GROMACS .gro file of C-alpha atoms in nm:
model
  168
    1MET     CA    1  13.353   3.784  11.434
    2ALA     CA    2  13.039   3.579  11.302
    3THR     CA    3  12.702   3.752  11.310
    4GLU     CA    4  12.487   3.546  11.592
    5LEU     CA    5  12.153   3.447  11.515
    6TYR     CA    6  12.034   3.657  11.791
    7ASP     CA    7  12.127   3.966  11.599
    8LEU     CA    8  11.957   3.857  11.312
    9THR     CA    9  11.637   3.806  11.497
   10VAL     CA   10  11.559   4.007  11.799
   11PRO     CA   11  11.678   4.375  11.732
   12VAL     CA   12  11.597   4.320  11.361
   13PHE     CA   13  11.229   4.238  11.475
   14ILE     CA   14  11.211   4.516  11.726
   15ARG     CA   15  11.307   4.771  11.474
   16GLY     CA   16  11.072   4.659  11.238
   17LEU     CA   17  10.803   4.622  11.473
   18LYS     CA   18  10.883   4.997  11.594
   19ASN     CA   19  10.874   5.129  11.255
   20LEU     CA   20  10.553   4.934  11.200
   21SER     CA   21  10.402   5.125  11.496
   22ALA     CA   22  10.512   5.450  11.357
   23LEU     CA   23  10.328   5.373  11.032
   24LEU     CA   24  10.022   5.300  11.226
   25GLU     CA   25  10.073   5.653  11.413
   26LYS     CA   26  10.089   5.821  11.097
   27GLY     CA   27   9.752   5.621  10.966
   28ALA     CA   28   9.564   5.700  11.239
   29ALA     CA   29   9.649   6.067  11.232
   30PHE     CA   30   9.606   6.083  10.829
   31ALA     CA   31   9.251   5.930  10.937
   32ALA     CA   32   9.166   6.206  11.188
   33GLU     CA   33   9.299   6.499  11.006
   34LYS     CA   34   9.111   6.385  10.683
   35GLY     CA   35   8.790   6.293  10.891
   36ILE     CA   36   8.836   5.905  10.726
   37ASP     CA   37   8.703   5.611  10.962
   38ALA     CA   38   9.005   5.463  11.111
   39GLN     CA   39   8.842   5.137  11.101
   40SER     CA   40   8.822   5.159  10.728
   41LEU     CA   41   9.217   5.194  10.708
   42ALA     CA   42   9.241   4.916  10.967
   43SER     CA   43   9.035   4.649  10.747
   44ALA     CA   44   9.169   4.775  10.408
   45GLN     CA   45   9.275   4.501  10.186
   46LEU     CA   46   9.521   4.515   9.867
   47ILE     CA   47   9.262   4.271   9.699
   48GLU     CA   48   8.966   4.060   9.821
   49ASP     CA   49   9.172   3.751   9.860
   50MET     CA   50   9.401   3.910  10.081
   51LYS     CA   51   9.402   4.001  10.455
   52PRO     CA   52   9.353   4.346  10.581
   53LEU     CA   53   9.565   4.539  10.771
   54THR     CA   54   9.488   4.444  11.106
   55ALA     CA   55   9.614   4.062  10.976
   56GLN     CA   56   9.935   4.217  10.852
   57VAL     CA   57  10.016   4.342  11.197
   58GLN     CA   58   9.924   4.025  11.363
   59TYR     CA   59  10.096   3.843  11.134
   60ALA     CA   60  10.468   4.020  11.168
   61CYS     CA   61  10.410   4.008  11.533
   62ASP     CA   62  10.326   3.628  11.514
   63THR     CA   63  10.654   3.563  11.323
   64ALA     CA   64  10.859   3.767  11.532
   65LYS     CA   65  10.746   3.599  11.838
   66GLY     CA   66  10.708   3.276  11.712
   67THR     CA   67  11.057   3.275  11.574
   68VAL     CA   68  11.199   3.354  11.918
   69THR     CA   69  10.988   3.123  12.091
   70ARG     CA   70  11.102   2.832  11.847
   71LEU     CA   71  11.469   2.932  11.860
   72GLY     CA   72  11.483   2.961  12.220
   73GLU     CA   73  11.277   2.649  12.283
   74LEU     CA   74  11.050   2.905  12.492
   75GLU     CA   75  10.671   2.827  12.566
   76PRO     CA   76  10.465   2.969  12.267
   77VAL     CA   77  10.284   3.279  12.362
   78ALA     CA   78   9.918   3.313  12.230
   79MET     CA   79   9.816   3.648  12.128
   80PRO     CA   80   9.462   3.597  11.974
   81ASP     CA   81   9.394   3.771  11.656
   82THR     CA   82   9.104   4.039  11.786
   83GLU     CA   83   9.254   4.371  11.756
   84GLN     CA   84   9.029   4.583  11.498
   85SER     CA   85   9.153   4.932  11.623
   86PHE     CA   86   9.472   5.123  11.561
   87GLU     CA   87   9.502   5.141  11.954
   88GLU     CA   88   9.457   4.768  11.985
   89LEU     CA   89   9.713   4.673  11.727
   90GLN     CA   90   9.961   4.904  11.888
   91ALA     CA   91   9.898   4.732  12.198
   92ARG     CA   92   9.976   4.405  12.032
   93ILE     CA   93  10.303   4.540  11.898
   94ALA     CA   94  10.410   4.670  12.221
   95ARG     CA   95  10.370   4.327  12.403
   96THR     CA   96  10.558   4.168  12.099
   97ILE     CA   97  10.836   4.405  12.147
   98ALA     CA   98  10.827   4.324  12.532
   99LEU     CA   99  10.833   3.956  12.465
  100LEU     CA  100  11.112   3.988  12.241
  101GLU     CA  101  11.343   4.198  12.477
  102SER     CA  102  11.289   3.950  12.756
  103VAL     CA  103  11.425   3.663  12.554
  104PRO     CA  104  11.778   3.623  12.658
  105ARG     CA  105  12.076   3.626  12.410
  106GLU     CA  106  12.204   3.280  12.474
  107ARG     CA  107  11.862   3.100  12.422
  108ILE     CA  108  11.894   3.194  12.047
  109ASP     CA  109  12.280   3.199  11.974
  110GLY     CA  110  12.462   2.885  11.892
  111ARG     CA  111  12.137   2.730  11.736
  112GLU     CA  112  12.235   2.797  11.385
  113GLU     CA  113  12.213   2.398  11.312
  114THR     CA  114  11.989   2.288  11.564
  115PRO     CA  115  11.663   2.157  11.398
  116VAL     CA  116  11.375   2.385  11.421
  117PRO     CA  117  11.067   2.217  11.219
  118LEU     CA  118  10.760   2.458  11.152
  119LYS     CA  119  10.451   2.301  11.269
  120LEU     CA  120  10.160   2.348  11.035
  121PRO     CA  121   9.814   2.179  11.029
  122ASN     CA  122   9.893   1.965  10.767
  123GLY     CA  123  10.236   1.841  10.869
  124GLU     CA  124  10.597   2.045  10.918
  125ILE     CA  125  10.862   2.210  10.720
  126PRO     CA  126  11.209   2.122  10.840
  127PHE     CA  127  11.457   2.401  10.919
  128THR     CA  128  11.778   2.440  11.102
  129GLY     CA  129  11.781   2.761  11.331
  130ARG     CA  130  12.011   2.947  11.057
  131SER     CA  131  11.742   2.859  10.755
  132HIS     CA  132  11.440   2.926  10.972
  133VAL     CA  133  11.527   3.280  11.025
  134LEU     CA  134  11.699   3.343  10.665
  135VAL     CA  135  11.447   3.150  10.437
  136PHE     CA  136  11.110   3.158  10.641
  137SER     CA  137  11.088   3.422  10.901
  138GLN     CA  138  11.272   3.745  10.770
  139PRO     CA  139  11.112   3.722  10.453
  140ASN     CA  140  10.794   3.663  10.612
  141PHE     CA  141  10.819   3.927  10.867
  142TYR     CA  142  10.908   4.182  10.580
  143PHE     CA  143  10.619   4.066  10.357
  144HIS     CA  144  10.383   4.147  10.643
  145LEU     CA  145  10.557   4.501  10.731
  146VAL     CA  146  10.574   4.579  10.343
  147THR     CA  147  10.204   4.499  10.294
  148ALA     CA  148  10.108   4.701  10.600
  149TYR     CA  149  10.295   4.996  10.446
  150ALA     CA  150  10.113   4.952  10.110
  151LEU     CA  151   9.779   4.944  10.253
  152LEU     CA  152   9.845   5.242  10.440
  153ARG     CA  153  10.014   5.425  10.135
  154GLN     CA  154   9.741   5.324   9.880
  155ALA     CA  155   9.467   5.477  10.114
  156GLY     CA  156   9.667   5.798  10.086
  157VAL     CA  157   9.892   5.818  10.424
  158PRO     CA  158  10.180   6.028  10.313
  159LEU     CA  159  10.459   5.770  10.376
  160GLY     CA  160  10.794   5.731  10.228
  161LYS     CA  161  11.054   5.495  10.230
  162ILE     CA  162  11.237   5.623  10.511
  163ASP     CA  163  10.909   5.599  10.721
  164PHE     CA  164  10.937   5.184  10.638
  165LEU     CA  165  11.302   5.199  10.678
  166GLY     CA  166  11.336   5.408  10.993
  167GLY     CA  167  11.601   5.640  11.154
  168ALA     CA  168  11.937   5.543  11.193
   0.00000   0.00000   0.00000
C-alpha cells in the first residue's frame, strides 16, 4: 500500500511540533535554573541576518498549517507573529496542532497530482500536492525545527539528538 499524502503531512507535523514544544520546555527550564532571562533565549539568533527563535517557531507552525490548508483547499488560518515569550510560543504550537488534528484525512489524500501553487508577493511557485509536500513543506518545516534546536543548543540548553527526534 502506498503512503498517503495525509501520512506525510499531518502526523509528521504534529510529531515535529510536539518535539519543538518539548525543546522549548527544556529551554524555559534551563533559563529558570541558570537565572537567565528567558526573553534573551526567545530572541536569540544564530547570526545577525537570521531570524530569532520566536520566528523559527512561528515559521514551523506556519509551514504546517499552510501546507494542510493549501492541500485541503481550506480557509487560511491567520496567526499574527506576535509571540515573544516561551508561553506564547507554546500556545501557538498548541493552536497549530489543534488545527492539524481537525483536518479530515479525505481533504488531503488523493491530491498528490493536484496543482497546489505557492503564492508569494512577487509571483507564485507551481507545485503538485506531492511536490509541495516533499520539495517545499517538509524541508522548510525541518529547517525551522533544526534552527530552533540549534539556537537553544548554542545557548547552552542541554539537548541531544533524541530531544530533536522525540521518542518512539
